[in-house]
Amino acid sequence: LEVTGAPIFSEGRKWKGVVLVFHDISELKHLEQMRKDFVANVSHELKTPITSIRGFSETLLDGAMKDEKMLEQFLQIILKESGRLQSLIQDLLELSKLEREDFHLNIESVDVQRLLHDLLPIVEQHAEQKGVHLRSSVEGETIIRGDSSRLKQVFMNLLANAINYSRDDGEVSLQFEEKEDKVIVSVSDNGVGIPEDEVPRIFERFYRVDKARSRNSGGTGLGLAIVKHIIEAHHGNISVESVVDQGTTFYVEIPKKFTEN
Ligand code: ADP
């Protein structure tokens, strides 16, 4: 709370009282803290792969590259870590684009069912590698107004997460439903689940339930923040149901007609 005050005098310069103005600056302080946390998080996320890239290149130059096995192994690590840096920077640029005042969607007529259907072959390989089975109830045609490449990004992210947080032999399912003036797409898995008290936080930038697992699977911790932005830009809604060790379902609701603000 910030307080400013000024005295009030009557005609005879006699002191009558004071005016106190109370400013609630807790919201501002909170935003400022969030900005600081964000900068600290970004720095940390960038530092980890760079430290590893430097360390392994130095070791190679110090002589380890004479051993062919080590040479290959260390180069693989360097490649993986630089890939991580690249995804992180891509996601950061994407978020900053979405948060710009002048950001707008490219609204067009989109067949959502077709869009979902076409994503399946793209994630199929990822699922196979992880031993995860994909199921889908998507068939037919449903035209809505939306930004097709952004919507693809949303569902790619949710499907990739569902696969990443699955167990071997798990199942990921994609369901489609129409309800009055909106469509509802759900992505479910029977994987690790999310503890109840952490569910509200997973849309925050860099929030991860299990840091090691997220990093190992190439996650940047920014995917769901991006997803939420895109859905809200469509005036839609995303919600989650999850039970630890049983699985998670993300529900995405999007109005069929797009309304300008
Ligand atoms: P990440 O790159 O870490 O996957 P996201 O923003 O996509 O970042 O997700 C944030 C966190 O939410 C993840 O680190 C993970 O802990 C949790 N999460 C997301 N999707 C799932 C899921 N399908 N099952 C379990 N946990 C999930």
CSV table of C-alpha atoms and ligand atoms in Angstrom, one decimal, residues 91 157-158 161-166 187 189 191-194 201-204 206-211 213-215 217-226 242 247-250, ligand 1:
chain,number,residue,atom,x,y,z
A,91,ASP,CA,9.4,-20.5,-27.7
A,157,ASN,CA,1.7,-29.2,-28.0
A,158,LEU,CA,-1.0,-31.0,-26.1
A,161,ASN,CA,2.8,-33.5,-23.8
A,162,ALA,CA,0.4,-36.4,-23.6
A,163,ILE,CA,3.0,-38.7,-25.2
A,164,ASN,CA,5.9,-37.3,-23.2
A,165,TYR,CA,4.1,-37.8,-19.9
A,166,SER,CA,2.8,-41.3,-20.7
A,187,VAL,CA,-6.5,-34.9,-25.3
A,189,ASP,CA,-3.4,-39.8,-21.5
A,191,GLY,CA,0.3,-41.3,-17.8
A,192,VAL,CA,1.9,-39.8,-14.7
A,193,GLY,CA,-0.8,-37.2,-13.9
A,194,ILE,CA,-0.4,-33.9,-12.1
A,201,ARG,CA,0.2,-23.6,-12.1
A,202,ILE,CA,1.1,-25.6,-15.2
A,203,PHE,CA,0.1,-22.7,-17.5
A,204,GLU,CA,2.7,-20.4,-15.9
A,206,PHE,CA,8.6,-22.4,-16.9
A,207,TYR,CA,6.5,-24.1,-14.3
A,208,ARG,CA,7.2,-27.9,-14.4
A,209,VAL,CA,6.0,-30.6,-12.1
A,210,ASP,CA,9.1,-32.7,-12.8
A,211,LYS,CA,12.0,-30.6,-14.1
A,213,ARG,CA,11.4,-35.4,-17.0
A,214,SER,CA,10.5,-32.2,-18.9
A,215,ARG,CA,14.1,-31.4,-19.9
A,217,SER,CA,11.9,-35.0,-23.3
A,218,GLY,CA,13.1,-31.7,-24.8
A,219,GLY,CA,10.4,-29.6,-23.1
A,220,THR,CA,11.0,-25.9,-22.6
A,221,GLY,CA,8.4,-25.3,-19.9
A,222,LEU,CA,6.8,-22.7,-22.1
A,223,GLY,CA,4.4,-24.9,-24.2
A,224,LEU,CA,1.3,-24.6,-22.1
A,225,ALA,CA,1.8,-20.8,-21.6
A,226,ILE,CA,1.8,-20.5,-25.4
A,242,SER,CA,-5.8,-35.0,-13.7
A,247,GLY,CA,-3.6,-39.7,-16.2
A,248,THR,CA,-4.6,-36.3,-17.5
A,249,THR,CA,-7.2,-34.8,-19.8
A,250,PHE,CA,-6.9,-31.4,-21.4
B,1,ADP,P1,7.1,-28.8,-20.8
B,1,ADP,O1,8.0,-28.3,-21.9
B,1,ADP,O2,7.8,-28.9,-19.5
B,1,ADP,O3,6.3,-30.0,-21.2
B,1,ADP,P2,4.6,-27.3,-20.7
B,1,ADP,O4,4.3,-25.9,-20.5
B,1,ADP,O5,4.1,-27.9,-22.0
B,1,ADP,O6,6.1,-27.5,-20.5
B,1,ADP,O7,4.0,-28.1,-19.5
B,1,ADP,C1,4.2,-27.6,-18.2
B,1,ADP,C2,4.3,-28.8,-17.2
B,1,ADP,O8,2.9,-29.4,-17.0
B,1,ADP,C3,5.2,-30.0,-17.6
B,1,ADP,O9,6.5,-29.8,-17.2
B,1,ADP,C4,4.5,-31.1,-16.8
B,1,ADP,O10,5.0,-31.2,-15.5
B,1,ADP,C5,3.0,-30.7,-16.8
B,1,ADP,N1,2.3,-31.4,-17.9
B,1,ADP,C6,1.9,-31.0,-19.1
B,1,ADP,N2,1.1,-31.9,-19.8
B,1,ADP,C7,1.1,-33.0,-19.0
B,1,ADP,C8,0.5,-34.3,-19.1
B,1,ADP,N3,-0.2,-34.6,-20.2
B,1,ADP,N4,0.6,-35.2,-18.1
B,1,ADP,C9,1.3,-34.8,-17.0
B,1,ADP,N5,1.9,-33.6,-16.8
B,1,ADP,C10,1.8,-32.7,-17.8
